[in-house]
Short mmCIF file of C-alpha atoms in Angstrom, two decimals:
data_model
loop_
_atom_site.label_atom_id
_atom_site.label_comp_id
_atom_site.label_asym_id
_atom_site.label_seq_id
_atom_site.Cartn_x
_atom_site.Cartn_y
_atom_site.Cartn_z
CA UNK A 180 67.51 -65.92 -4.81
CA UNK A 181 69.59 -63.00 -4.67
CA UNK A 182 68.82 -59.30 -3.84
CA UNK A 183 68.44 -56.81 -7.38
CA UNK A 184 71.67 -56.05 -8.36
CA UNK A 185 72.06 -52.13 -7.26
CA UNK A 186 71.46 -52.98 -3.45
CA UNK A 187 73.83 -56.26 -3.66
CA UNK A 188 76.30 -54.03 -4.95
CA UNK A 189 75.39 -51.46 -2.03
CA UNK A 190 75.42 -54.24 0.40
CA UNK A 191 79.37 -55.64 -0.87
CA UNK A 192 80.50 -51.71 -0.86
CA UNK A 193 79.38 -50.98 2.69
CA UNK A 194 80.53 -54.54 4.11
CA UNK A 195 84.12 -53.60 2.39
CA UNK A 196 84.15 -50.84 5.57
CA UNK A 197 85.69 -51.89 8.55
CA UNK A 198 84.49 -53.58 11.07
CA UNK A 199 80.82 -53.54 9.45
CA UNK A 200 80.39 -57.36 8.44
CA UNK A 201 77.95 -58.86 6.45
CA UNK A 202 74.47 -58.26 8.17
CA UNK A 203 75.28 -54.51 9.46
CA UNK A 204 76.21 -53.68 5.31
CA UNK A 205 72.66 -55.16 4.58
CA UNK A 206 71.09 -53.36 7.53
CA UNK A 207 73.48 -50.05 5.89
CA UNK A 208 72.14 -50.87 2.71
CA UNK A 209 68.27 -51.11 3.70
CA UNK A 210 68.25 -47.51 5.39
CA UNK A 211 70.06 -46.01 2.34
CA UNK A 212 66.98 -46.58 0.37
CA UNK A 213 64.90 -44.89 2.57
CA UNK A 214 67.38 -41.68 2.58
CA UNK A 215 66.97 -38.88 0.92
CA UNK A 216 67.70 -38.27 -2.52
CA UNK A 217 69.64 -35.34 -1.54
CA UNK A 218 71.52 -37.20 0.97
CA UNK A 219 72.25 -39.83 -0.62
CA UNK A 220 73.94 -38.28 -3.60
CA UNK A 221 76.01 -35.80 -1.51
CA UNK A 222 77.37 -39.16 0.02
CA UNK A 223 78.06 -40.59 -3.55
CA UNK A 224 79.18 -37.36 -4.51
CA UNK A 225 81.43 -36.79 -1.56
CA UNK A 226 83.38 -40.55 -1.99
CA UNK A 227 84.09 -39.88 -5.52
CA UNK A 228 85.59 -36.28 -4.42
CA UNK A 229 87.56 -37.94 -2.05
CA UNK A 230 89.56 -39.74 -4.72
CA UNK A 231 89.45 -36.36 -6.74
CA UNK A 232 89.81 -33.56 -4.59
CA UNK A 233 92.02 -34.62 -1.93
CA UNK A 234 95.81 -34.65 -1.27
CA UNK A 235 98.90 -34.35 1.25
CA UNK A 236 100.07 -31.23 1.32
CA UNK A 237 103.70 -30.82 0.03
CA UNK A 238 105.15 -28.81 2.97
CA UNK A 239 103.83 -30.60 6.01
CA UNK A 240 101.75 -34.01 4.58
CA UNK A 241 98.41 -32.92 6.15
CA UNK A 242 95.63 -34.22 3.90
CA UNK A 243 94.08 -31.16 2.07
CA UNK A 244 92.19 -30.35 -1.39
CA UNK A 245 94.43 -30.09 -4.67
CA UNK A 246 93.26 -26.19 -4.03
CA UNK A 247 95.05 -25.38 -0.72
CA UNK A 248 98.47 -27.13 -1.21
CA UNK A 249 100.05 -25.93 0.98
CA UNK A 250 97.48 -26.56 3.26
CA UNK A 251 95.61 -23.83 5.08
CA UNK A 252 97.83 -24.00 8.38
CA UNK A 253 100.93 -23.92 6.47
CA UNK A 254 100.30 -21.10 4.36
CA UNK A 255 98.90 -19.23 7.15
CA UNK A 256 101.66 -16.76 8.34
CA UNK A 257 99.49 -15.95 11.90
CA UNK A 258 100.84 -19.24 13.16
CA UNK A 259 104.00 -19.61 15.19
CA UNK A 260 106.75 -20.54 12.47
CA UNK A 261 108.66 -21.51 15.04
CA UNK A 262 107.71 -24.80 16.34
CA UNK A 263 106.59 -27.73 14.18
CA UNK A 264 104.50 -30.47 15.92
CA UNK A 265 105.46 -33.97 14.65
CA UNK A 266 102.19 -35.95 14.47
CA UNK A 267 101.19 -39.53 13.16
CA UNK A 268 98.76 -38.94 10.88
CA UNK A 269 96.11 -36.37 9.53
CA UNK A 270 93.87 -37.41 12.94
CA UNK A 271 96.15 -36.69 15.35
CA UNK A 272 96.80 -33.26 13.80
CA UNK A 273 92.56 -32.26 14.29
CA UNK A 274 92.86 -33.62 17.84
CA UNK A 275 95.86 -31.48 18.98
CA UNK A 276 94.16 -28.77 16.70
CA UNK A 277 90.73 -29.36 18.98
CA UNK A 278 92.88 -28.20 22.20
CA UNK A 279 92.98 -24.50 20.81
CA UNK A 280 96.08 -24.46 22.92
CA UNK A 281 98.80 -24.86 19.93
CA UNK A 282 99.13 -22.28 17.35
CA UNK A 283 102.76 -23.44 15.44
CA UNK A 284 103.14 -25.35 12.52
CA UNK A 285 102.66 -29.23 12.03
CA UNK A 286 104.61 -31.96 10.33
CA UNK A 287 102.23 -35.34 9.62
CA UNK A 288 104.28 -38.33 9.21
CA UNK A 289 101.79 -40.28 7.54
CA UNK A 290 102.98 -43.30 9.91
CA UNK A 291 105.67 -44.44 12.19
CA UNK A 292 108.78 -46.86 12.25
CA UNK A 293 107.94 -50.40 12.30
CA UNK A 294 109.92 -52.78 11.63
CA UNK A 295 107.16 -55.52 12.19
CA UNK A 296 105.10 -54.35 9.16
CA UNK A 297 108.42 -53.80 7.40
CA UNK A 298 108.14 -49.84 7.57
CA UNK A 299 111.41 -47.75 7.48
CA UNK A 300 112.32 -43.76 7.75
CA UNK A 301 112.10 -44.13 4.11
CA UNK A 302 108.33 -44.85 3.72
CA UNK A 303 107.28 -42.19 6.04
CA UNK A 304 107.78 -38.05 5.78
CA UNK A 305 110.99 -38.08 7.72
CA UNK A 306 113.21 -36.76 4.71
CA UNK A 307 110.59 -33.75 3.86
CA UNK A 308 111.08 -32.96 7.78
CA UNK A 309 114.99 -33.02 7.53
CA UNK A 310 114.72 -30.66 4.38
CA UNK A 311 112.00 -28.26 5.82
CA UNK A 312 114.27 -27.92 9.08
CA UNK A 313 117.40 -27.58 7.13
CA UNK A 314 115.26 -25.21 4.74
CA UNK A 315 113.69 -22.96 8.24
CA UNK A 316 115.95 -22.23 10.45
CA UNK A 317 113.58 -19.81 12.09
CA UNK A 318 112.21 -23.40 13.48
CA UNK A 319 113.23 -23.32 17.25
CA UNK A 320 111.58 -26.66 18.92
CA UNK A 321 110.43 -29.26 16.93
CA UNK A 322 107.53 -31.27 19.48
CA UNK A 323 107.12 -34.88 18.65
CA UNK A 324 103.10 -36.02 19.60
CA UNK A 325 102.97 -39.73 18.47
CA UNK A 326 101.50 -42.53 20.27
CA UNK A 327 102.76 -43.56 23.30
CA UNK A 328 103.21 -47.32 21.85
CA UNK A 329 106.42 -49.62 21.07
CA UNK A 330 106.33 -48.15 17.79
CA UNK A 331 105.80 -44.37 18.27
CA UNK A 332 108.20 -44.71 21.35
CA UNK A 333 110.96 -45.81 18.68
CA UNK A 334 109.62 -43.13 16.24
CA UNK A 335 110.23 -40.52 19.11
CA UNK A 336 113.92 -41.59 19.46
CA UNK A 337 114.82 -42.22 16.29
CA UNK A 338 113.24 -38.72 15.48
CA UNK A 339 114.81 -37.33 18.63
CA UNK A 340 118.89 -38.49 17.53
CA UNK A 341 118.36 -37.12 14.23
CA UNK A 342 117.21 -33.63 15.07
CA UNK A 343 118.66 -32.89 18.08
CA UNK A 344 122.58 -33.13 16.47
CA UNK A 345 120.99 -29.53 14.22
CA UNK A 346 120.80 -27.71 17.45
CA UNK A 347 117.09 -27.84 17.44
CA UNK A 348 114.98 -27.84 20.96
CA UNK A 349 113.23 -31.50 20.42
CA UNK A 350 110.12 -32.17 22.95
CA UNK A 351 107.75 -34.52 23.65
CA UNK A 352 104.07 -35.14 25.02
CA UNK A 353 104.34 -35.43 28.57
CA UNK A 354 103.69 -39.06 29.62
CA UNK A 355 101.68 -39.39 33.28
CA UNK A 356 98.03 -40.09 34.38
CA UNK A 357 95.40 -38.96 32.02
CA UNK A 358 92.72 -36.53 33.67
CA UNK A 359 90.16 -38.24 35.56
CA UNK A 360 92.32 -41.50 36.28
CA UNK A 361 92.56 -43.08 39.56
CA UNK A 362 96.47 -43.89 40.92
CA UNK A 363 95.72 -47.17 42.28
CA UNK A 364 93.72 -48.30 38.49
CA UNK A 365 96.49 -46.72 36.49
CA UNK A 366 99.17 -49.19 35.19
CA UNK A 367 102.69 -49.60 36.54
CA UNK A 368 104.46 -48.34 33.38
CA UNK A 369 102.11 -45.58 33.65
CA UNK A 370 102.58 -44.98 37.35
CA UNK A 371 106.76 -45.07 36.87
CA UNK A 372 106.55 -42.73 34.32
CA UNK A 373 104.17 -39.94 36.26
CA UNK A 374 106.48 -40.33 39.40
CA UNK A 375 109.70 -39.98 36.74
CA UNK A 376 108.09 -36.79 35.63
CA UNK A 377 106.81 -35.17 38.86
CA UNK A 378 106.79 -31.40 38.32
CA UNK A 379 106.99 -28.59 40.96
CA UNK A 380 103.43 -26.91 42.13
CA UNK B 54 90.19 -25.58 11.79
CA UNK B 55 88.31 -27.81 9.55
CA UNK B 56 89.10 -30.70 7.55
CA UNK B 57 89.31 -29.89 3.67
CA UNK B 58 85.91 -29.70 2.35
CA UNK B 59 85.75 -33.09 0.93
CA UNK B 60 86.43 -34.94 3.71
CA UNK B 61 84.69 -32.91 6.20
CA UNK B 62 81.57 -33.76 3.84
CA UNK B 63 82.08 -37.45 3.64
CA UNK B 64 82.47 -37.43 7.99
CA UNK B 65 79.01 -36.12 7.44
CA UNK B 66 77.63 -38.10 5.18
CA UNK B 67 78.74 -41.34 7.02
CA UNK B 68 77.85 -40.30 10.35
CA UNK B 69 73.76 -39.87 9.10
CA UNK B 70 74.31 -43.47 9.17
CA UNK B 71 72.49 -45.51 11.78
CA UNK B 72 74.79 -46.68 15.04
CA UNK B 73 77.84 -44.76 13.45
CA UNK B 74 78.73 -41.60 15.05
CA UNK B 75 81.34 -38.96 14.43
CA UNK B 76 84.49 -40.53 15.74
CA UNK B 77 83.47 -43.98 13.91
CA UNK B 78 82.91 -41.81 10.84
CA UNK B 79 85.78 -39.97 10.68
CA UNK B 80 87.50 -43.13 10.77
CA UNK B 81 85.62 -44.69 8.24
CA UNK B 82 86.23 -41.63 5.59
CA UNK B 83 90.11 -41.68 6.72
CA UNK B 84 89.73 -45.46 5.47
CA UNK B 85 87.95 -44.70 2.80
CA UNK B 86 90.56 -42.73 1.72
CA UNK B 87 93.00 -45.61 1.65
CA UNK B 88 90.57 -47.77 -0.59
CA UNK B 89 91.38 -48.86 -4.36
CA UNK B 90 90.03 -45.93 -7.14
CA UNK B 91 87.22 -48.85 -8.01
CA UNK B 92 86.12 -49.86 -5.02
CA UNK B 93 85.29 -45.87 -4.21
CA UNK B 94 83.71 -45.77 -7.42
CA UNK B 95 81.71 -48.84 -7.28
CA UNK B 96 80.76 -47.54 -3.93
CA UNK B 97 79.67 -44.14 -4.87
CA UNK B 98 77.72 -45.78 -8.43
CA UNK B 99 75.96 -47.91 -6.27
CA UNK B 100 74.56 -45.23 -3.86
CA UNK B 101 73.36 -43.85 -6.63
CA UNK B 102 72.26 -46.81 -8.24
CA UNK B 103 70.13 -47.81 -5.04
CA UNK B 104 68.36 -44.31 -5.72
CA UNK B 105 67.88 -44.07 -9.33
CA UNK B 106 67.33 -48.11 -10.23
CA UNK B 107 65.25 -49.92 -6.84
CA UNK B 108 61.82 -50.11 -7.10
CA UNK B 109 59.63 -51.79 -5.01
CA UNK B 110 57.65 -54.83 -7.07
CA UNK B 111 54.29 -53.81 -8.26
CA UNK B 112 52.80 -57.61 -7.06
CA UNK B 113 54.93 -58.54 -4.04
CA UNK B 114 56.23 -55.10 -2.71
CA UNK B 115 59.63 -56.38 -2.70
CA UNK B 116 62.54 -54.70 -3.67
CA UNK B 117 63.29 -55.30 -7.12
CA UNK B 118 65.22 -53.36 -10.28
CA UNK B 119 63.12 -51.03 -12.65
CA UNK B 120 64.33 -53.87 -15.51
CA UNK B 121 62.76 -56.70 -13.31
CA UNK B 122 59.13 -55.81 -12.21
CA UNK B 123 57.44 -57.54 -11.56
CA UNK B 124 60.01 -59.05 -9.54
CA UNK B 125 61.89 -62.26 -10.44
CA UNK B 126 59.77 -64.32 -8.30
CA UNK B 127 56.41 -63.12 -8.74
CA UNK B 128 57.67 -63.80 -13.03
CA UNK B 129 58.84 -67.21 -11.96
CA UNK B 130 55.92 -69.47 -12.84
CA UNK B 131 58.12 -72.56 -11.31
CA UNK B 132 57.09 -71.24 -8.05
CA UNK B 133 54.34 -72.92 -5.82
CA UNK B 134 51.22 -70.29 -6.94
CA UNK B 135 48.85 -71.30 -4.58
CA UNK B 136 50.74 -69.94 -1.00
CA UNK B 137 51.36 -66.36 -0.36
CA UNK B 138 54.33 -65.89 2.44
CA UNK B 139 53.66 -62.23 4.27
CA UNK B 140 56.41 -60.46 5.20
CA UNK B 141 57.45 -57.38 6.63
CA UNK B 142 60.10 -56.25 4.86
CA UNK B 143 62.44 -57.38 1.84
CA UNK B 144 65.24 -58.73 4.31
CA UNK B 145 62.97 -61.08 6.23
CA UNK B 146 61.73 -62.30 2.48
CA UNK B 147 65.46 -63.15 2.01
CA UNK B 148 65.46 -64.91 5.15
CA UNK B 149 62.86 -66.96 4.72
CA UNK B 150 64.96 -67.61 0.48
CA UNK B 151 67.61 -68.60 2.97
CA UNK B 152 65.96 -71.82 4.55
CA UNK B 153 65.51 -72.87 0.75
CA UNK B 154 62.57 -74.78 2.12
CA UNK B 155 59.84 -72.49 1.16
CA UNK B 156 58.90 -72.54 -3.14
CA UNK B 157 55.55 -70.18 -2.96
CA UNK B 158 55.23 -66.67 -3.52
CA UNK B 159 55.73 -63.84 -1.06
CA UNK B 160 54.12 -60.54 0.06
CA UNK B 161 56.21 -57.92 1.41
CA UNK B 162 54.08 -55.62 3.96
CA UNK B 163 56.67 -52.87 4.06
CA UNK B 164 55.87 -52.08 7.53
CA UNK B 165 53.22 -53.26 10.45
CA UNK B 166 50.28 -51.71 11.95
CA UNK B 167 51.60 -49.43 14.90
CA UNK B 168 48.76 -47.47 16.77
CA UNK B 169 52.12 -45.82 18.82
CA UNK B 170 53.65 -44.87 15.60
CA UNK B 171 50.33 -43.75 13.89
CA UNK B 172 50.71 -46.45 11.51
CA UNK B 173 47.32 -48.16 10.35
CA UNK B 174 46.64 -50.38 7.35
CA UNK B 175 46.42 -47.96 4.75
CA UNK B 176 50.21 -47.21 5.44
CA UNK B 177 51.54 -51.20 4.70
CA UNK B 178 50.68 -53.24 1.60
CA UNK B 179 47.71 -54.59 2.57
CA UNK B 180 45.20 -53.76 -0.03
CA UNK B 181 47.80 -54.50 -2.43
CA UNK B 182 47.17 -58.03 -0.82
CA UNK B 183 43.23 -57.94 -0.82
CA UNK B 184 43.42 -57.05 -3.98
CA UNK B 185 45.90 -60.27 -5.01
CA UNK B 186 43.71 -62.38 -3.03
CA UNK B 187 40.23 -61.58 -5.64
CA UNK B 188 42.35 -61.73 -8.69
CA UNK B 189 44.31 -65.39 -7.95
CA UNK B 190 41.32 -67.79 -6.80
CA UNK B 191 44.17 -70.82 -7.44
CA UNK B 192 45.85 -69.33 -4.00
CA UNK B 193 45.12 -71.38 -1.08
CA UNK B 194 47.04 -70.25 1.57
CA UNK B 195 48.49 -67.35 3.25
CA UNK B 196 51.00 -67.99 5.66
CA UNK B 197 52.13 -64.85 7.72
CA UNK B 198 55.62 -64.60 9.22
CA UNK B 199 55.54 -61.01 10.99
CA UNK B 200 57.86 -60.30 13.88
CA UNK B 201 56.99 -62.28 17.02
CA UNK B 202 56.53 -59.05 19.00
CA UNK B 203 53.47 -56.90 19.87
CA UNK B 204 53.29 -55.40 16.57
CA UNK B 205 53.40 -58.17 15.02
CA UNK B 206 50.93 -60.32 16.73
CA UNK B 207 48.50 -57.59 15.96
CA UNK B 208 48.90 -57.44 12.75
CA UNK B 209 48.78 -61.25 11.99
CA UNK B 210 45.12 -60.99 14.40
CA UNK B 211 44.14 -58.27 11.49
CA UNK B 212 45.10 -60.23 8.76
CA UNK B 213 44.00 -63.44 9.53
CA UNK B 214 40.48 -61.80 10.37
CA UNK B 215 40.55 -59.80 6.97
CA UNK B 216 41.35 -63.09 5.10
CA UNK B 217 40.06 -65.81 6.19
CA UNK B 218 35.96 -64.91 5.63
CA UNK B 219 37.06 -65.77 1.93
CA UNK B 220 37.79 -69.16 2.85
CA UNK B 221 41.49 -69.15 2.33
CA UNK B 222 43.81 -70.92 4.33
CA UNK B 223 45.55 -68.67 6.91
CA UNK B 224 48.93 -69.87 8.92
CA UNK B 225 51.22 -68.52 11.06
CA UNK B 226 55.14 -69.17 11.68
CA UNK B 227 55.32 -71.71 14.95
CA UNK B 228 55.88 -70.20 18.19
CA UNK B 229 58.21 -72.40 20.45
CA UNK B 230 61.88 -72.86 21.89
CA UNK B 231 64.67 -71.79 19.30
CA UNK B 232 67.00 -74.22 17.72
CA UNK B 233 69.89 -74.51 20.94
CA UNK B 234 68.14 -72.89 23.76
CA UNK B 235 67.58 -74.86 27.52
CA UNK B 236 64.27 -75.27 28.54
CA UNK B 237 64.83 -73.59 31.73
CA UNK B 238 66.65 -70.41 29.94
CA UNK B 239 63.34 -69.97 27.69
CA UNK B 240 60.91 -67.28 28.76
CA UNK B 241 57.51 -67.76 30.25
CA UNK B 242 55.35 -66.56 27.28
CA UNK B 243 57.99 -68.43 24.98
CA UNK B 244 57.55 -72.09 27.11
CA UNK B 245 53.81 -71.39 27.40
CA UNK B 246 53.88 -70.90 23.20
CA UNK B 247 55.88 -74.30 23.22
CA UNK B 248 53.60 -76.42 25.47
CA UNK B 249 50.26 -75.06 23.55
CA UNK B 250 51.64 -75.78 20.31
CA UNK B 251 53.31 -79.09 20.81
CA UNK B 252 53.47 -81.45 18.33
CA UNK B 253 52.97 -85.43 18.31
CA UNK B 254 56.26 -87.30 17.41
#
């Protein structure tokens, strides 16, 4: 026996998610019956606009509604114009957004180099970065934030040699123990790389 | 700043979802946003679907389409008549589908008593099943698989007192070791369940 079409087709949608496997999608599926109607077809309602409403903006690639393009931090002339923070993805953008500490302009790359998977500076916003520098020259420091992985850390150089020939001030996230870490858990990359960039108190 | 309306509203809608909370959701709506067109849209139709075509059988209390009620095994006169499985809910009716050992009909409580949660038997399909009882003389047993917890044992106590003054056969699932587990791993109540209800080989 099989379960009535409309929740088997509930059930394959959520387990498409992922990590939510088989048994979690039919647990998902179970307590979206017992939703509210209202609830439920904002949800509905909300996935579809996601297909419908959304895009990257054409200035800086941050993911914003067909409306705002450019998006709401790029049209807004309060922020710094002078510094453009170099970010991974749409993500990483909210989280340096949630310091309150940053009030410039930000470039989403929408990915970073990786030759593994095959990716190049062509399949990710590098070019529309060249031209918007090239375009700005009121742009003073351009701060890269990506991950501190084997691929960001490639990113970050590659990014680094190719801005740094305009004359532009290029920075990057401070590597060193993260607050609340203890010196004898933290890892030896970690460790070299906090003594390497001891500042003065 | 927020995220553009859209996706700020599907965050939302995916974190009212049990065990996900707003970091898991965000990712899940950034993923979202990478799906195929049709798999978003078969996602959203079937939220909707699960709203606007479920029902819950008008025999058996299981979930069923509007087209199909009663369900399609209370209309499936192949099936053993004269045993009624109870069951809590629609997923443990598809558990027990799952052995493929079992050919009766079914009874789906939607819920057991709870004196904690204020839950008594006019809140779960049990006159539903009184009722089923007086109008099919040619069943002949009810077997009831509830939960093996405290809930559960009380309500298989109430039914099988409710049910078996009409002379109908009442069983219950066996209580023993599971499939795999060590005898000295089992727990007391679960070893003194085993030893009472041993059988002769």
């Amino acid at each position: 026996m099989q379960y009535p079409d409309a929740i088997a087709k509930l059930i394959e949608s959520y387990s498409k998610l992922p990590g939510i496997g088989r048994k979690t999608a039919t647990r998902l599926a179970f307590y979206t019956l017992g939703m509210s109607e209202e609830d439920v077809s904002n949800f509905s309602e909300s996935l579809k606009a996601s297909k419908s409403d959304l895009t990257f903006c054409q200035v800086c690639g941050f993911i914003t509604s067909k409306s705002d393009n450019p998006c709401v931090i790029c049209s807004d002339p309060s922020r710094d114009q002078s510094k453009i923070f170099v970010v991974e993805d749409s993500q990483d953008e909210m989280a340096i957004e949630s310091t309150h500490d940053y009030h410039g302009l930000y470039h989403v790359l929408n990915g970073v180099l990786s030759p593994m998977a095959g990716r190049g500076p062509e399949d990710i916003n590098v070019s529309s970065l060249i031209t918007r520098l090239s375009d700005h020259p009121e742009v003073k420091e351009v701060i890269i934030g990506l991950n501190a992985s084997t691929e960001g850390e490639a990113t970050t150089l590659y990014l680094g040699r190719l801005i740094k020939p305009a004359g532009i001030k290029v920075t990057r996230l401070a590597l060193g123990l993260s607050m609340g870490t203890n010196v004898n858990y933290a890892d030896q990359l970690t460790l070299t790389q906090a003594v390497n960039g001891r500042t003065e108190i």
